[in-house]
mmCIF file of C-alpha atoms in Angstrom:
data_model
loop_
_atom_site.group_PDB
_atom_site.id
_atom_site.type_symbol
_atom_site.label_atom_id
_atom_site.label_comp_id
_atom_site.label_asym_id
_atom_site.label_seq_id
_atom_site.Cartn_x
_atom_site.Cartn_y
_atom_site.Cartn_z
ATOM 1 C CA UNK A 1 3.082 0.439 -3.738
ATOM 2 C CA UNK A 2 6.367 -1.042 -4.796
ATOM 3 C CA UNK A 3 6.215 -4.660 -5.808
ATOM 4 C CA UNK A 4 8.569 -5.851 -3.098
ATOM 5 C CA UNK A 5 9.549 -2.936 -0.952
ATOM 6 C CA UNK A 6 9.936 -5.135 2.112
ATOM 7 C CA UNK A 7 11.888 -8.371 2.217
ATOM 8 C CA UNK A 8 11.217 -11.167 4.666
ATOM 9 C CA UNK A 9 14.398 -12.152 6.439
ATOM 10 C CA UNK A 10 15.100 -15.718 7.422
ATOM 11 C CA UNK A 11 14.732 -16.909 10.987
ATOM 12 C CA UNK A 12 17.699 -19.279 10.938
ATOM 13 C CA UNK A 13 17.186 -22.710 12.452
ATOM 14 C CA UNK A 14 13.550 -23.138 13.369
ATOM 15 C CA UNK A 15 12.845 -23.700 17.033
ATOM 16 C CA UNK A 16 9.087 -24.177 16.616
ATOM 17 C CA UNK A 17 6.692 -25.482 13.941
ATOM 18 C CA UNK A 18 6.275 -23.114 11.018
ATOM 19 C CA UNK A 19 3.935 -23.229 8.027
ATOM 20 C CA UNK A 20 4.909 -21.133 5.003
ATOM 21 C CA UNK A 21 2.857 -20.488 1.873
ATOM 22 C CA UNK A 22 3.052 -18.022 -1.000
ATOM 23 C CA UNK A 23 1.402 -17.307 -4.319
ATOM 24 C CA UNK A 24 0.227 -14.661 -6.785
ATOM 25 C CA UNK A 25 -2.424 -12.064 -5.953
ATOM 26 C CA UNK A 26 -3.453 -8.559 -7.076
ATOM 27 C CA UNK A 27 -0.876 -8.580 -9.864
ATOM 28 C CA UNK A 28 1.882 -9.179 -7.321
ATOM 29 C CA UNK A 29 2.451 -11.842 -4.632
ATOM 30 C CA UNK A 30 1.539 -12.818 -1.118
ATOM 31 C CA UNK A 31 3.539 -14.695 1.506
ATOM 32 C CA UNK A 32 2.242 -16.008 4.833
ATOM 33 C CA UNK A 33 4.162 -17.627 7.680
ATOM 34 C CA UNK A 34 2.411 -19.101 10.718
ATOM 35 C CA UNK A 35 4.564 -20.126 13.678
ATOM 36 C CA UNK A 36 3.149 -22.562 16.242
ATOM 37 C CA UNK A 37 0.071 -23.120 14.059
ATOM 38 C CA UNK A 38 -3.208 -24.105 15.729
ATOM 39 C CA UNK A 39 -4.224 -27.753 15.733
ATOM 40 C CA UNK A 40 -5.554 -28.854 12.367
ATOM 41 C CA UNK A 41 -3.926 -26.094 10.304
ATOM 42 C CA UNK A 42 -1.906 -27.377 7.347
ATOM 43 C CA UNK A 43 -0.274 -25.646 4.406
ATOM 44 C CA UNK A 44 -3.224 -26.726 2.268
ATOM 45 C CA UNK A 45 -5.932 -25.420 4.604
ATOM 46 C CA UNK A 46 -3.980 -22.211 5.193
ATOM 47 C CA UNK A 47 -3.580 -21.600 1.484
ATOM 48 C CA UNK A 48 -7.292 -22.043 0.841
ATOM 49 C CA UNK A 49 -8.156 -19.686 3.679
ATOM 50 C CA UNK A 50 -5.672 -16.995 2.648
ATOM 51 C CA UNK A 51 -6.536 -17.048 -1.048
ATOM 52 C CA UNK A 52 -10.252 -16.969 -0.295
ATOM 53 C CA UNK A 53 -9.758 -13.811 1.777
ATOM 54 C CA UNK A 54 -7.586 -12.157 -0.880
ATOM 55 C CA UNK A 55 -10.065 -13.042 -3.633
ATOM 56 C CA UNK A 56 -12.799 -11.345 -1.605
ATOM 57 C CA UNK A 57 -10.736 -8.155 -1.572
ATOM 58 C CA UNK A 58 -10.140 -8.383 -5.326
ATOM 59 C CA UNK A 59 -13.889 -8.779 -5.875
ATOM 60 C CA UNK A 60 -14.448 -5.592 -3.888
ATOM 61 C CA UNK A 61 -11.573 -3.230 -4.711
ATOM 62 C CA UNK A 62 -9.797 -4.235 -7.921
ATOM 63 C CA UNK A 63 -9.848 -1.970 -10.972
ATOM 64 C CA UNK A 64 -8.341 -4.858 -12.959
ATOM 65 C CA UNK A 65 -11.394 -7.064 -12.334
ATOM 66 C CA UNK A 66 -14.294 -5.760 -14.498
ATOM 67 C CA UNK A 67 -16.919 -7.367 -12.273
ATOM 68 C CA UNK A 68 -15.551 -6.012 -8.974
ATOM 69 C CA UNK A 69 -17.731 -3.708 -6.923
ATOM 70 C CA UNK A 70 -15.297 -0.840 -7.491
ATOM 71 C CA UNK A 71 -15.242 -1.363 -11.264
ATOM 72 C CA UNK A 72 -19.030 -1.297 -11.327
ATOM 73 C CA UNK A 73 -18.985 1.890 -9.261
ATOM 74 C CA UNK A 74 -16.521 3.506 -11.648
ATOM 75 C CA UNK A 75 -18.728 2.639 -14.630
ATOM 76 C CA UNK A 76 -21.827 4.046 -12.935
ATOM 77 C CA UNK A 77 -22.446 7.571 -14.342
ATOM 78 C CA UNK A 78 -24.921 8.526 -11.613
ATOM 79 C CA UNK A 79 -24.371 11.597 -9.455
ATOM 80 C CA UNK A 80 -26.978 10.393 -6.957
ATOM 81 C CA UNK A 81 -26.211 8.283 -3.891
ATOM 82 C CA UNK A 82 -24.800 4.888 -4.888
ATOM 83 C CA UNK A 83 -25.033 2.097 -2.276
ATOM 84 C CA UNK A 84 -21.753 0.539 -1.122
ATOM 85 C CA UNK A 85 -20.846 -2.605 0.726
ATOM 86 C CA UNK A 86 -19.455 -1.909 4.211
ATOM 87 C CA UNK A 87 -15.995 -3.086 3.111
ATOM 88 C CA UNK A 88 -15.791 -0.788 0.087
ATOM 89 C CA UNK A 89 -17.172 2.082 2.136
ATOM 90 C CA UNK A 90 -14.455 1.530 4.774
ATOM 91 C CA UNK A 91 -11.681 1.607 2.161
ATOM 92 C CA UNK A 92 -13.001 4.767 0.499
ATOM 93 C CA UNK A 93 -13.447 6.409 3.891
ATOM 94 C CA UNK A 94 -9.839 5.690 4.818
ATOM 95 C CA UNK A 95 -8.685 7.066 1.482
ATOM 96 C CA UNK A 96 -10.621 10.257 2.112
ATOM 97 C CA UNK A 97 -9.172 10.548 5.618
ATOM 98 C CA UNK A 98 -5.605 10.289 4.312
ATOM 99 C CA UNK A 99 -6.425 12.730 1.509
ATOM 100 C CA UNK A 100 -7.540 15.317 4.053
ATOM 101 C CA UNK A 101 -4.520 14.625 6.269
ATOM 102 C CA UNK A 102 -2.095 15.043 3.357
ATOM 103 C CA UNK A 103 -3.881 18.036 1.822
ATOM 104 C CA UNK A 104 -4.708 16.020 -1.285
ATOM 105 C CA UNK A 105 -1.274 14.525 -1.951
ATOM 106 C CA UNK A 106 -3.024 11.182 -1.518
ATOM 107 C CA UNK A 107 -6.129 11.048 -3.701
ATOM 108 C CA UNK A 108 -8.200 7.952 -4.463
ATOM 109 C CA UNK A 109 -9.764 9.707 -7.478
ATOM 110 C CA UNK A 110 -6.314 9.665 -9.129
ATOM 111 C CA UNK A 111 -7.447 6.845 -11.427
ATOM 112 C CA UNK A 112 -7.730 8.867 -14.678
ATOM 113 C CA UNK A 113 -4.120 10.028 -14.304
ATOM 114 C CA UNK A 114 -2.874 6.564 -13.311
ATOM 115 C CA UNK A 115 -4.503 5.136 -16.431
ATOM 116 C CA UNK A 116 -3.293 7.999 -18.633
ATOM 117 C CA UNK A 117 0.330 7.332 -17.636
ATOM 118 C CA UNK A 118 -0.039 3.593 -18.237
ATOM 119 C CA UNK A 119 -0.029 2.290 -14.677
ATOM 120 C CA UNK A 120 -3.619 1.043 -14.705
ATOM 121 C CA UNK A 121 -5.474 -1.879 -16.281
ATOM 122 C CA UNK A 122 -5.382 -0.316 -19.756
ATOM 123 C CA UNK A 123 -1.613 -0.842 -20.100
ATOM 124 C CA UNK A 124 1.246 1.369 -21.204
ATOM 125 C CA UNK A 125 0.662 3.911 -24.036
ATOM 126 C CA UNK A 126 3.225 4.213 -26.807
ATOM 127 C CA UNK A 127 3.642 7.951 -26.320
ATOM 128 C CA UNK A 128 3.764 10.229 -23.290
ATOM 129 C CA UNK A 129 0.572 12.129 -22.421
ATOM 130 C CA UNK A 130 0.236 15.616 -23.832
ATOM 131 C CA UNK A 131 -0.376 18.657 -21.657
ATOM 132 C CA UNK A 132 -3.962 18.776 -22.936
ATOM 133 C CA UNK A 133 -4.529 15.120 -22.032
ATOM 134 C CA UNK A 134 -3.121 15.665 -18.543
ATOM 135 C CA UNK A 135 -5.325 18.707 -18.033
ATOM 136 C CA UNK A 136 -8.416 16.776 -19.170
ATOM 137 C CA UNK A 137 -7.622 13.923 -16.798
ATOM 138 C CA UNK A 138 -6.981 16.312 -13.904
ATOM 139 C CA UNK A 139 -10.477 17.728 -14.364
ATOM 140 C CA UNK A 140 -11.802 14.309 -13.338
ATOM 141 C CA UNK A 141 -9.566 14.141 -10.244
ATOM 142 C CA UNK A 142 -10.231 15.587 -6.801
ATOM 143 C CA UNK A 143 -11.003 13.865 -3.516
ATOM 144 C CA UNK A 144 -13.457 16.615 -2.575
ATOM 145 C CA UNK A 145 -15.607 15.529 -5.519
ATOM 146 C CA UNK A 146 -16.638 12.461 -3.500
ATOM 147 C CA UNK A 147 -19.207 12.526 -0.692
ATOM 148 C CA UNK A 148 -19.648 9.588 1.669
ATOM 149 C CA UNK A 149 -22.621 8.527 3.742
ATOM 150 C CA UNK A 150 -22.197 6.071 6.599
ATOM 151 C CA UNK A 151 -25.767 4.852 7.196
ATOM 152 C CA UNK A 152 -26.668 3.253 4.958
ATOM 153 C CA UNK A 153 -23.205 3.173 3.335
ATOM 154 C CA UNK A 154 -23.184 5.061 0.052
ATOM 155 C CA UNK A 155 -21.123 7.425 -2.061
ATOM 156 C CA UNK A 156 -22.063 10.339 -4.269
ATOM 157 C CA UNK A 157 -19.904 11.629 -7.124
ATOM 158 C CA UNK A 158 -19.816 15.296 -8.081
ATOM 159 C CA UNK A 159 -19.398 14.185 -11.674
ATOM 160 C CA UNK A 160 -20.350 10.841 -13.125
ATOM 161 C CA UNK A 161 -16.993 10.123 -14.756
ATOM 162 C CA UNK A 162 -14.975 10.069 -11.531
ATOM 163 C CA UNK A 163 -12.745 6.999 -11.409
ATOM 164 C CA UNK A 164 -11.645 5.709 -8.013
ATOM 165 C CA UNK A 165 -8.369 3.805 -7.704
ATOM 166 C CA UNK A 166 -7.754 2.043 -4.376
ATOM 167 C CA UNK A 167 -4.487 0.373 -5.398
ATOM 168 C CA UNK A 168 -2.578 2.322 -2.749
ATOM 169 C CA UNK A 169 -4.766 0.711 -0.085
ATOM 170 C CA UNK A 170 -5.461 -2.706 -1.617
ATOM 171 C CA UNK A 171 -2.393 -4.560 -0.377
ATOM 172 C CA UNK A 172 -3.081 -3.323 3.136
ATOM 173 C CA UNK A 173 -6.742 -4.276 2.949
ATOM 174 C CA UNK A 174 -5.651 -7.752 1.853
ATOM 175 C CA UNK A 175 -3.180 -8.148 4.715
ATOM 176 C CA UNK A 176 -5.774 -6.967 7.234
ATOM 177 C CA UNK A 177 -8.415 -9.330 5.839
ATOM 178 C CA UNK A 178 -6.066 -12.318 6.033
ATOM 179 C CA UNK A 179 -5.108 -11.288 9.577
ATOM 180 C CA UNK A 180 -8.754 -11.288 10.648
ATOM 181 C CA UNK A 181 -9.173 -14.801 9.294
ATOM 182 C CA UNK A 182 -6.044 -16.089 10.998
ATOM 183 C CA UNK A 183 -7.147 -14.609 14.312
ATOM 184 C CA UNK A 184 -10.494 -16.364 13.954
ATOM 185 C CA UNK A 185 -8.743 -19.675 13.223
ATOM 186 C CA UNK A 186 -6.746 -19.443 16.456
ATOM 187 C CA UNK A 187 -3.363 -18.426 15.028
ATOM 188 C CA UNK A 188 -1.369 -16.243 17.426
ATOM 189 C CA UNK A 189 2.011 -15.977 15.683
ATOM 190 C CA UNK A 190 2.074 -15.054 12.009
ATOM 191 C CA UNK A 191 3.453 -12.755 9.346
ATOM 192 C CA UNK A 192 1.420 -11.764 6.286
ATOM 193 C CA UNK A 193 2.997 -9.964 3.328
ATOM 194 C CA UNK A 194 1.058 -8.688 0.348
ATOM 195 C CA UNK A 195 3.887 -7.249 -1.740
ATOM 196 C CA UNK A 196 5.259 -4.256 0.187
ATOM 197 C CA UNK A 197 2.702 -4.321 2.986
ATOM 198 C CA UNK A 198 3.068 -6.595 6.013
ATOM 199 C CA UNK A 199 0.950 -7.462 9.045
ATOM 200 C CA UNK A 200 2.680 -9.371 11.851
ATOM 201 C CA UNK A 201 1.455 -10.830 15.127
ATOM 202 C CA UNK A 202 3.275 -12.496 17.974
ATOM 203 C CA UNK A 203 6.714 -13.979 17.414
ATOM 204 C CA UNK A 204 8.527 -16.033 14.806
ATOM 205 C CA UNK A 205 9.664 -19.642 15.196
ATOM 206 C CA UNK A 206 12.758 -18.509 17.155
ATOM 207 C CA UNK A 207 10.524 -16.618 19.609
ATOM 208 C CA UNK A 208 11.805 -13.285 18.305
ATOM 209 C CA UNK A 209 9.918 -10.387 16.685
ATOM 210 C CA UNK A 210 9.398 -10.902 12.981
ATOM 211 C CA UNK A 211 12.449 -9.418 11.228
ATOM 212 C CA UNK A 212 11.484 -7.195 8.288
ATOM 213 C CA UNK A 213 14.122 -5.762 5.977
ATOM 214 C CA UNK A 214 13.678 -2.367 4.330
ATOM 215 C CA UNK A 215 15.345 -2.355 0.929
ATOM 216 C CA UNK A 216 17.649 0.290 -0.437
ATOM 217 C CA UNK A 217 15.672 2.170 -3.137
ATOM 218 C CA UNK A 218 17.768 0.888 -6.030
ATOM 219 C CA UNK A 219 16.010 -0.314 -9.204
ATOM 220 C CA UNK A 220 18.640 -2.795 -10.377
ATOM 221 C CA UNK A 221 19.450 -4.633 -7.145
ATOM 222 C CA UNK A 222 17.977 -5.830 -3.880
ATOM 223 C CA UNK A 223 20.066 -4.693 -0.938
ATOM 224 C CA UNK A 224 18.978 -4.566 2.687
ATOM 225 C CA UNK A 225 19.108 -1.070 4.148
ATOM 226 C CA UNK A 226 17.793 -1.738 7.642
ATOM 227 C CA UNK A 227 16.175 -4.532 9.627
ATOM 228 C CA UNK A 228 13.045 -3.634 11.577
ATOM 229 C CA UNK A 229 11.648 -5.985 14.266
ATOM 230 C CA UNK A 230 7.854 -6.124 14.075
ATOM 231 C CA UNK A 231 5.339 -7.713 16.473
ATOM 232 C CA UNK A 232 1.605 -7.006 16.598
ATOM 233 C CA UNK A 233 2.046 -4.240 14.030
ATOM 234 C CA UNK A 234 1.695 -3.481 10.350
ATOM 235 C CA UNK A 235 4.452 -2.034 8.175
ATOM 236 C CA UNK A 236 4.417 -0.817 4.581
ATOM 237 C CA UNK A 237 6.954 0.677 2.208
ATOM 238 C CA UNK A 238 6.269 2.742 -0.898
ATOM 239 C CA UNK A 239 8.970 3.774 -3.346
ATOM 240 C CA UNK A 240 9.749 4.857 -6.866
ATOM 241 C CA UNK A 241 12.253 2.129 -7.740
ATOM 242 C CA UNK A 242 10.197 -0.939 -8.741
ATOM 243 C CA UNK A 243 7.151 0.142 -10.745
ATOM 244 C CA UNK A 244 8.300 2.605 -13.393
ATOM 245 C CA UNK A 245 9.112 2.966 -17.081
ATOM 246 C CA UNK A 246 11.848 4.768 -18.978
ATOM 247 C CA UNK A 247 11.092 6.940 -22.000
ATOM 248 C CA UNK A 248 13.735 8.914 -23.897
ATOM 249 C CA UNK A 249 16.181 8.353 -21.066
ATOM 250 C CA UNK A 250 13.866 9.635 -18.323
ATOM 251 C CA UNK A 251 12.344 7.453 -15.629
ATOM 252 C CA UNK A 252 8.636 7.815 -14.818
ATOM 253 C CA UNK A 253 7.408 6.433 -11.478
ATOM 254 C CA UNK A 254 3.941 5.001 -10.809
ATOM 255 C CA UNK A 255 3.535 7.528 -7.977
ATOM 256 C CA UNK A 256 1.435 10.341 -9.473
ATOM 257 C CA UNK A 257 1.225 13.831 -7.977
ATOM 258 C CA UNK A 258 -2.398 15.045 -8.304
ATOM 259 C CA UNK A 259 -1.262 18.680 -8.291
ATOM 260 C CA UNK A 260 0.888 18.278 -11.416
ATOM 261 C CA UNK A 261 -0.870 15.344 -13.053
ATOM 262 C CA UNK A 262 2.507 13.688 -13.620
ATOM 263 C CA UNK A 263 4.772 11.130 -11.931
ATOM 264 C CA UNK A 264 6.592 12.510 -8.914
ATOM 265 C CA UNK A 265 10.108 13.899 -9.195
ATOM 266 C CA UNK A 266 11.571 13.632 -5.723
ATOM 267 C CA UNK A 267 14.838 12.872 -3.954
ATOM 268 C CA UNK A 268 12.808 10.662 -1.634
ATOM 269 C CA UNK A 269 13.489 7.073 -2.660
ATOM 270 C CA UNK A 270 11.144 5.302 -0.253
ATOM 271 C CA UNK A 271 8.892 5.832 2.736
ATOM 272 C CA UNK A 272 8.094 3.163 5.316
ATOM 273 C CA UNK A 273 5.260 3.480 7.831
ATOM 274 C CA UNK A 274 4.538 1.392 10.934
ATOM 275 C CA UNK A 275 1.121 1.280 12.593
ATOM 276 C CA UNK A 276 -1.734 -0.862 13.806
ATOM 277 C CA UNK A 277 -3.562 -1.504 10.514
ATOM 278 C CA UNK A 278 -2.064 -2.493 7.189
ATOM 279 C CA UNK A 279 -4.596 -0.501 5.168
ATOM 280 C CA UNK A 280 -3.640 2.675 7.018
ATOM 281 C CA UNK A 281 0.139 2.324 6.715
ATOM 282 C CA UNK A 282 -0.235 1.300 3.064
ATOM 283 C CA UNK A 283 -1.974 4.553 2.208
ATOM 284 C CA UNK A 284 0.246 6.727 4.383
ATOM 285 C CA UNK A 285 3.416 5.389 2.745
ATOM 286 C CA UNK A 286 2.090 6.463 -0.649
ATOM 287 C CA UNK A 287 1.060 9.856 0.710
ATOM 288 C CA UNK A 288 4.563 10.446 2.086
ATOM 289 C CA UNK A 289 6.135 9.561 -1.263
ATOM 290 C CA UNK A 290 4.001 12.153 -3.046
ATOM 291 C CA UNK A 291 4.681 14.755 -0.342
ATOM 292 C CA UNK A 292 8.425 14.229 -0.728
ATOM 293 C CA UNK A 293 11.510 14.458 1.436
ATOM 294 C CA UNK A 294 10.555 17.682 3.223
ATOM 295 C CA UNK A 295 6.781 17.707 3.610
ATOM 296 C CA UNK A 296 6.545 13.951 4.244
ATOM 297 C CA UNK A 297 8.753 13.875 7.356
ATOM 298 C CA UNK A 298 7.180 17.111 8.582
ATOM 299 C CA UNK A 299 3.706 15.556 8.434
ATOM 300 C CA UNK A 300 4.904 12.358 10.131
ATOM 301 C CA UNK A 301 6.431 14.371 12.972
ATOM 302 C CA UNK A 302 3.454 16.688 13.447
ATOM 303 C CA UNK A 303 0.976 13.793 13.486
ATOM 304 C CA UNK A 304 3.078 11.454 15.619
ATOM 305 C CA UNK A 305 3.286 8.859 12.834
ATOM 306 C CA UNK A 306 5.998 6.190 12.836
ATOM 307 C CA UNK A 307 7.749 6.602 9.484
ATOM 308 C CA UNK A 308 11.197 5.955 8.035
ATOM 309 C CA UNK A 309 12.498 7.792 4.976
ATOM 310 C CA UNK A 310 15.376 7.060 2.590
ATOM 311 C CA UNK A 311 16.536 10.120 0.656
ATOM 312 C CA UNK A 312 18.923 10.229 -2.286
ATOM 313 C CA UNK A 313 21.711 12.737 -1.789
ATOM 314 C CA UNK A 314 23.815 12.579 -4.926
ATOM 315 C CA UNK A 315 25.283 9.080 -5.091
ATOM 316 C CA UNK A 316 24.523 8.284 -1.453
ATOM 317 C CA UNK A 317 21.416 7.301 0.485
ATOM 318 C CA UNK A 318 20.428 8.777 3.834
ATOM 319 C CA UNK A 319 17.862 7.078 6.033
ATOM 320 C CA UNK A 320 16.135 8.631 9.025
ATOM 321 C CA UNK A 321 13.080 7.952 11.148
ATOM 322 C CA UNK A 322 10.451 10.169 12.671
ATOM 323 C CA UNK A 323 10.472 10.464 16.483
ATOM 324 C CA UNK A 324 7.517 8.077 16.662
ATOM 325 C CA UNK A 325 9.372 5.530 14.512
ATOM 326 C CA UNK A 326 12.357 5.493 16.840
ATOM 327 C CA UNK A 327 10.035 5.149 19.842
ATOM 328 C CA UNK A 328 8.210 2.297 18.137
ATOM 329 C CA UNK A 329 11.500 0.578 17.353
ATOM 330 C CA UNK A 330 12.637 0.887 20.954
ATOM 331 C CA UNK A 331 9.414 -0.717 22.223
ATOM 332 C CA UNK A 332 9.715 -3.593 19.742
ATOM 333 C CA UNK A 333 13.060 -4.565 21.278
ATOM 334 C CA UNK A 334 11.510 -4.982 24.701
ATOM 335 C CA UNK A 335 10.866 -8.612 25.719
#
């Protein structure tokens, strides 16, 4: 995901109480706003609650945390069934569902290639990967090399050196986890952002839908492309314009295409997805970026998914939504 693909627009003069907190998480940031907070909620209690939930997700899914459940799974060379917590099983299962839906464009076993290109916990290499190195890493990639069992939850790897990377779902999992906690605490109006993935409920302090701004996919500036009103929905944007490096004058995005083993080369600058769960839209946005400006919109249309795409056409940008996106937008404007 991009580090800040969605901006949070201001609400103007506040007509109701609003608590706002923010801080670092998952190598990026989080921001939470609660309008009309329940009795007893303060910025301090909210911050403790939110960070506790996000730290739980890190302990489960992070490849940057050596003691996380996922890191331990990746180090386990067994090709027998390996028990999973229900939360890790749910994330892997969603990754496998999106992989099947996108015909492998989204692949949670992409980790060896992510690390090879310097977008993982090992840091950036001094030289670009060779063709032989890419081929060797690709041999360890393939979503069909994972088998899941629901009861009891477990996973089996076709080869012991598979490396699962759930970064394309992690921000969404975090937003969903925080949302669950806020619901339990009695909050009815809130907006949760974990970098480019947002979960919103109810209305803002002005009694309007939460206003979310989709950025123009430009690496050297932050310009609003379109405002999207969001209530009781999740929204996520993925793009190639924040997390990248330049080598010998060429830009390499963090979005890796499993079929080539290399960063994507697309005219698609960003993909935004709206849905019910943050984890789902987080993964779908990445899948659409890898699919590109033709296959991505085609999949969104055929599956009835609410998605918005920004395509580079020479020096100009063209944005367009799937039919489901326009329908979703129309409903969000209803009182």
